[in-house]
Coordinates of C-alpha atoms in Angstrom, one line a residue:
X1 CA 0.0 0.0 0.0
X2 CA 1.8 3.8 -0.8
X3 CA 1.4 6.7 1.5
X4 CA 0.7 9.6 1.2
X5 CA 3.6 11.9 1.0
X6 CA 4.5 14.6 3.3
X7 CA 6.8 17.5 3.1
X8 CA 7.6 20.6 5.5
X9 CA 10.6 23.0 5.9
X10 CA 11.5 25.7 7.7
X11 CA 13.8 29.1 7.1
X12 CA 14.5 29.7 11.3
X13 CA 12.7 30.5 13.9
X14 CA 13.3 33.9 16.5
X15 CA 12.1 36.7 17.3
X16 CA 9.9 38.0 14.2
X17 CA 8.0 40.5 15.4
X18 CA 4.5 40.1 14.2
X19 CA 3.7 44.1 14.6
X20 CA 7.0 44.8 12.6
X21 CA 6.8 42.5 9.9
X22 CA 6.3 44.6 7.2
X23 CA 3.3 42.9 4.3
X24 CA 6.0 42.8 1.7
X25 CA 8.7 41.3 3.3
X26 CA 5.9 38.8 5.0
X27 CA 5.2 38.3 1.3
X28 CA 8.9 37.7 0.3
X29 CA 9.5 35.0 3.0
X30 CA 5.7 33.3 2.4
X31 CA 6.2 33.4 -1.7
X32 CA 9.9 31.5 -1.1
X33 CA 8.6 29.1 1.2
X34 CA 5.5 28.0 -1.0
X35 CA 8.5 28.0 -4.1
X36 CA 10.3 25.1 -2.5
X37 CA 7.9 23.3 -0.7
X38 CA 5.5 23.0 -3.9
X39 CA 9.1 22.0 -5.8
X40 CA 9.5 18.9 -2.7
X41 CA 6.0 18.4 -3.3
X42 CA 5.9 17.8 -6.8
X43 CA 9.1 15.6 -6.6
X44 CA 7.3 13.3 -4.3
X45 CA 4.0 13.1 -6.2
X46 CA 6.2 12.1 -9.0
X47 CA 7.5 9.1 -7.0
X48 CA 11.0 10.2 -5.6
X49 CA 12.5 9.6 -2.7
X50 CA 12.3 11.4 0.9
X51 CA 16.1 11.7 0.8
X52 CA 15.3 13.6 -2.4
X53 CA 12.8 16.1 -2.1
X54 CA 14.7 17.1 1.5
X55 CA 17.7 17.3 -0.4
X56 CA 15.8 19.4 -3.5
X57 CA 14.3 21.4 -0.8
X58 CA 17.6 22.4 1.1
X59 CA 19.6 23.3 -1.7
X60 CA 16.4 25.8 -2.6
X61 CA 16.7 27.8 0.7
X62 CA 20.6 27.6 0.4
X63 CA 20.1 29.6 -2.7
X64 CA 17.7 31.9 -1.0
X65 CA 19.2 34.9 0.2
X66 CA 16.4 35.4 2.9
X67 CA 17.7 32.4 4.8
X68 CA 21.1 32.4 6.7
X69 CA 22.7 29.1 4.4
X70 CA 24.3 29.1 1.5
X71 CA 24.0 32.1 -0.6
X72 CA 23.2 34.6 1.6
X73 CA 25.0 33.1 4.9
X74 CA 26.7 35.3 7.6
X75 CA 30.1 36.2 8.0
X76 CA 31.7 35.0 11.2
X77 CA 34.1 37.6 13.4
X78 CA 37.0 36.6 10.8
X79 CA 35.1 38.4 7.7
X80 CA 34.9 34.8 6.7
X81 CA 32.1 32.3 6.1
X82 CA 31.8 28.5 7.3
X83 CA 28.7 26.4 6.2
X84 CA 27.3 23.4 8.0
X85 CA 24.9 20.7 6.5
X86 CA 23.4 17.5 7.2
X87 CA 21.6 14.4 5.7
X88 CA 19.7 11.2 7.0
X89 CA 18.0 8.6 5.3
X90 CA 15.5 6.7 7.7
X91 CA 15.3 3.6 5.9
X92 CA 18.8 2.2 7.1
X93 CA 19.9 5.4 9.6
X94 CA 22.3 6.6 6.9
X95 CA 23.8 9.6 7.7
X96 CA 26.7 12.5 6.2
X97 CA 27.5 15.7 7.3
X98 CA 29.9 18.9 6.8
X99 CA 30.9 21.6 9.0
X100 CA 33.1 24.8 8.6
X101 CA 33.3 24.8 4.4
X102 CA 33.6 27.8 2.8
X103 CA 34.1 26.6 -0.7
X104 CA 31.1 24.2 -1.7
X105 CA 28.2 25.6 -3.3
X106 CA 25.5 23.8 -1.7
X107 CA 26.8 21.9 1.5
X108 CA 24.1 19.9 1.8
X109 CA 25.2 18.0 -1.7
X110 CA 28.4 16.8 0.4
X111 CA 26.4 15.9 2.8
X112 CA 24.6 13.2 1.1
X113 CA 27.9 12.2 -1.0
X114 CA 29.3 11.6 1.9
X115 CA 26.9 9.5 3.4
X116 CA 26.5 7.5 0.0
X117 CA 30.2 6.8 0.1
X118 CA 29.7 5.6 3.4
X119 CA 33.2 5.8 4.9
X120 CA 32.6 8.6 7.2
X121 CA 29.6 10.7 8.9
X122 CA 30.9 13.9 9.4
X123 CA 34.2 15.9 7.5
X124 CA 34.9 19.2 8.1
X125 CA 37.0 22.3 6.8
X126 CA 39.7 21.1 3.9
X127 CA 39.0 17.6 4.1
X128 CA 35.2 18.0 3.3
X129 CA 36.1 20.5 0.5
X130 CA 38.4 18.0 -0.7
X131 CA 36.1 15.4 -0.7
X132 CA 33.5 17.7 -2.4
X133 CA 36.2 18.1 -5.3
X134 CA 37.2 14.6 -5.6
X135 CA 33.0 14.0 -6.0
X136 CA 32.7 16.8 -8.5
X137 CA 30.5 18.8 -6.8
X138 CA 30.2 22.8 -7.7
X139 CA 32.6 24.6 -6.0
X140 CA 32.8 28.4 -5.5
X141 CA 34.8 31.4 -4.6
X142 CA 34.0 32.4 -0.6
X143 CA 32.4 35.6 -2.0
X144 CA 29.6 33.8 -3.6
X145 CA 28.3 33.3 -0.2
X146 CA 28.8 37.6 0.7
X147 CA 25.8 39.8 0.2
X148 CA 26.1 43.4 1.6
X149 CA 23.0 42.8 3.9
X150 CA 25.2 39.9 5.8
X151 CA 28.5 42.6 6.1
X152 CA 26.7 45.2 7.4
X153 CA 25.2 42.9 10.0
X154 CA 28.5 41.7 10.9
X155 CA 29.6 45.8 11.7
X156 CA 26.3 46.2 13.6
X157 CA 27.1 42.9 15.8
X158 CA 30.4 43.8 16.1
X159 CA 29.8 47.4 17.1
X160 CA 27.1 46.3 19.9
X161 CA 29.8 43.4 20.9
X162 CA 27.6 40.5 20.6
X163 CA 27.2 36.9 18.4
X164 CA 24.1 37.7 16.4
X165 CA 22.1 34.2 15.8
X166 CA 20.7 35.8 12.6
X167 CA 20.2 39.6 10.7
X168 CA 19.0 42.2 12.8
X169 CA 16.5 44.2 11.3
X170 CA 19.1 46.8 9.7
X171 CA 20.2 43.8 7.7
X172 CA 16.9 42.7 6.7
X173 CA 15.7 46.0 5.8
X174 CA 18.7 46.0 3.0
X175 CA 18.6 42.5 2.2
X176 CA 14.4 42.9 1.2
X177 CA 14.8 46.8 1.1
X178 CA 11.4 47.5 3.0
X179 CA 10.9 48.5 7.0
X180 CA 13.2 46.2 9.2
X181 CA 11.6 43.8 11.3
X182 CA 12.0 43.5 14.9
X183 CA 14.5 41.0 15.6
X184 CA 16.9 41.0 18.5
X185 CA 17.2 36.7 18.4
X186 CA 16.8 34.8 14.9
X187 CA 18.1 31.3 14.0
X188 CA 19.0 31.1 10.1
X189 CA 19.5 27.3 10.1
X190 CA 17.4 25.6 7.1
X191 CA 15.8 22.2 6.8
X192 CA 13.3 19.8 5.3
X193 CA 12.1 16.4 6.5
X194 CA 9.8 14.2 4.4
X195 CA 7.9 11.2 4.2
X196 CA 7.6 9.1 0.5
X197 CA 5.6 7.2 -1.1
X198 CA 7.5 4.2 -0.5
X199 CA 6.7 4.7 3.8
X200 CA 11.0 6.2 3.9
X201 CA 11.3 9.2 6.1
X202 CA 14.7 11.6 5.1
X203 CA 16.0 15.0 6.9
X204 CA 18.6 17.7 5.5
X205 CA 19.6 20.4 7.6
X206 CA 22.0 23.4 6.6
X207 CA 23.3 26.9 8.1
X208 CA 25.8 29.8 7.8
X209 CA 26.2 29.7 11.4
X210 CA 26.4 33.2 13.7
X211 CA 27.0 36.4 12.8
X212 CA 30.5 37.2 14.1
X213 CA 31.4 33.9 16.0
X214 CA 34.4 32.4 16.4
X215 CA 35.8 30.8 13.9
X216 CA 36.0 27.2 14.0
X217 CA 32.5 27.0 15.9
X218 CA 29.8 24.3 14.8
X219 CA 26.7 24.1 15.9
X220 CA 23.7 21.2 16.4
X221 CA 23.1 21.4 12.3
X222 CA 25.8 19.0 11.7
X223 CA 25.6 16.9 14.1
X224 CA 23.3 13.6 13.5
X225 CA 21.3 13.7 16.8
X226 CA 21.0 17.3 17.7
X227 CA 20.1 18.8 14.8
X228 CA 19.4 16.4 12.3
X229 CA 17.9 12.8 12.9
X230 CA 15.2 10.6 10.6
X231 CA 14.4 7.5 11.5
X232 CA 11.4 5.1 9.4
X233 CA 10.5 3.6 12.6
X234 CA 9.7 7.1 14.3
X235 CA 10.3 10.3 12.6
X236 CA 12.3 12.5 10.6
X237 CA 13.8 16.0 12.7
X238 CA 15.3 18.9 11.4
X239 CA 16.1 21.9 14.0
X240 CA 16.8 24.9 14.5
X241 CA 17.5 27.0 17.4
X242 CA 20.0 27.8 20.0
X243 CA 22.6 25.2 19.0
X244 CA 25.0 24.8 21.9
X245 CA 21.7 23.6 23.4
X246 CA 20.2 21.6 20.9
X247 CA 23.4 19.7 21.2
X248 CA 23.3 19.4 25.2
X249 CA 20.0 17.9 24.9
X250 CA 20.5 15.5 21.4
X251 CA 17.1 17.3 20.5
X252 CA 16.8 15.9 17.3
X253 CA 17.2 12.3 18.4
X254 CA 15.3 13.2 21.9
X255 CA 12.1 13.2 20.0
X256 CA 12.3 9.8 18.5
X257 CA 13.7 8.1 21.6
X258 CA 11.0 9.9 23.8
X259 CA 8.2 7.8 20.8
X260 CA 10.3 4.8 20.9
X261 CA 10.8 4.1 25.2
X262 CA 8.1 6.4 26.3
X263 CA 5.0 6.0 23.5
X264 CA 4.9 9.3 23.5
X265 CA 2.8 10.4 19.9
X266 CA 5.2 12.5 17.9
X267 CA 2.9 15.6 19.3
X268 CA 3.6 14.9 22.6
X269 CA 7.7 13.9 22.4
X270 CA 8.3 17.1 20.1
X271 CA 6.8 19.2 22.4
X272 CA 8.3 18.3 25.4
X273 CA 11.8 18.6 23.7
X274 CA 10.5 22.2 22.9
X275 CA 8.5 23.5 25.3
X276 CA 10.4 21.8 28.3
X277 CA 14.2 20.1 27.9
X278 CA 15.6 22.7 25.9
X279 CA 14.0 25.6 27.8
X280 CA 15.4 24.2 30.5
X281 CA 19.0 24.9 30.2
X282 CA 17.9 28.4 28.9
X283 CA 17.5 27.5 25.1
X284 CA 15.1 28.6 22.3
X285 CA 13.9 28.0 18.6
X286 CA 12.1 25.1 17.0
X287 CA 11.9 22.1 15.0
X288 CA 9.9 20.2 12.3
X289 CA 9.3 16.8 12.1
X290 CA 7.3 14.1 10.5
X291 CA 6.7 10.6 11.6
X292 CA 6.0 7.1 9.7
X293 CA 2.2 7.7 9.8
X294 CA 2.6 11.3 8.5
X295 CA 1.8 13.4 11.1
X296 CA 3.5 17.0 10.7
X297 CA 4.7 18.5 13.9
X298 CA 5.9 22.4 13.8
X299 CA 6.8 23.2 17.4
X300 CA 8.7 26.8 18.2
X301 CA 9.4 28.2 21.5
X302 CA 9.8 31.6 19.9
X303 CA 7.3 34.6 18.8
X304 CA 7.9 32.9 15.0
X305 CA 9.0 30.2 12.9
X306 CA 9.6 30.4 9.3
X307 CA 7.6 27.1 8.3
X308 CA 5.8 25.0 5.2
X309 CA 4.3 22.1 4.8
X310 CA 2.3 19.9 2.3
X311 CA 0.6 16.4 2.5
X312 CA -0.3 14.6 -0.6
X313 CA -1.3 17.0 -3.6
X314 CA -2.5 19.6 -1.4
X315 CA -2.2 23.1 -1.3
X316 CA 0.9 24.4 0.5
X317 CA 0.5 26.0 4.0
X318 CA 2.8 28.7 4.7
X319 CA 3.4 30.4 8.4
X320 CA 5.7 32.7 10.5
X321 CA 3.8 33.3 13.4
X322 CA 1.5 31.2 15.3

């Protein structure tokens, strides 16, 4: 018997004001998010894989300004950029990742080459650009990841002395040229988790990391577990959020163990990862996940979450706020 596949993403979750989001730049965000989930959608319908349309669906928000991966990513407290991305494939818990890459167009397609050679989970820095070359994949110039939007972020975070966890509103107001929006906390990670035809459940995960951090910092995004985890006996997780706390509390992974030793419905284990164990140790953000029966669960513990989802041939939903 098929099933009916399921798709959702999300472009970070924060601090969007709802009073400050300005209709057209609501309108930017909304149009790009019903762009790549109707593109995931229409792979599935056609018969592809999970792995796929999260792949297809990640490399369209890594070319996506808007969102804080790929294209568009921000610059760390070196002037420098350093992508993260992650895939897993529930059928057998195949996984690859790559962290601090400044070379590789779309991260997340070293991901998955990495995990389909199957030697190693997780290569970072030179060796995964390496790797990436070896596999063909597009390379670029550091620069191709620069937009002016992201630099002059980087001077405002560095003049107020703080790690920003996305672009302020001075940066958004140039990056979509309309009123800024009211943003003091925003996580830029990216992700998609779906749910094929076939009953497989994939999730990709990808990220430009923080305004003016160290260099050399990775976050939950790479790291199968925290910020990345599917599963075809439970669920497929992509987060995003604080990630030094997200890793603390294997997030990603928390919500399928929760459904595999509690019972907990994916409802129920997502939420309490949310809404209680990361709180707890003074995190924030979200996550989106899907489980084997195709349940879609959206949980943020912040005013907004960029989010979309689809089920079958239906219409896309789109959201920010709740």
């Amino acid at each position: 018997m098929r099933t009916t596949p399921v798709i959702a993403i999300h472009g970070g979750a924060g601090t969007i004001s709802a009073a400050a989001l300005d209709a057209g730049a609501a309108a930017a965000y909304h149009d790009a998010l019903r762009t790549i989930v109707l593109a995931g959608q229409a792979l599935l319908l056609r018969g592809a894989s999970a792995l796929d349309a999260v792949c297809l669906a990640v490399e369209m928000l890594e070319d996506c300004p808007l969102f804080n991966a790929g294209h568009g990513a921000v610059f760390t407290g070196a002037e420098t950029h350093e992508l993260d991305a992650a895939v897993m494939d529930g059928a057998e818990l195949r996984a690859g990742a790559v962290a601090g890459v400044s070379r590789i167009r779309h991260p997340v397609h070293a991901a998955r080459a990495l995990m389909e050679d199957g030697a190693h989970v997780l290569l970072a820095g030179a060796g995964a650009e390496a790797f990436a070359r070896e596999r063909g994949l597009q390379m670029v110039e550091p620069e191709y990841f620069s937009t002016e939007a992201r630099r002059e972020q980087l001077c405002r975070a560095r003049a107020e002395g703080r790690i920003a966890l996305d672009h302020d509103g001075a940066a958004r107001a140039a990056a979509l040229s309309t009123a800024p929006l009211d943003e003091t906390d925003k996580f830029g990670t990216v992700g998609a988790v779906a749910l094929d035809r076939h009953g497989h459940l994939a999730a990709a995960t990808s990220t430009g990391g923080m305004t003016n951090k160290r260099v050399g910092r990775v976050g939950d995004s790479p790291l199968i577990g925290a910020g990345t985890y599917a599963d075809d006996k439970r669920a497929a997780v992509s987060c995003t959020g604080s990630g030094e706390m997200f890793i603390r509390t294997a997030a990603a992974y928390d919500v399928c163990a929760r459904m595999r030793y509690a019972g907990q419905s994916l409802a129920q284990a997502a939420h309490a990862v949310i809404m209680q164990a990361v709180p707890a140790i003074g995190g924030s953000g979200g996550l989106i996940a899907i489980d084997r029966a195709g349940n879609v669960c959206l949980p943020f513990n912040t005013e907004g979450m960029y989010r979309g989802h689809a089920r079958g041939a239906e219409l896309p939903h789109t959201a920010i706020h709740r």
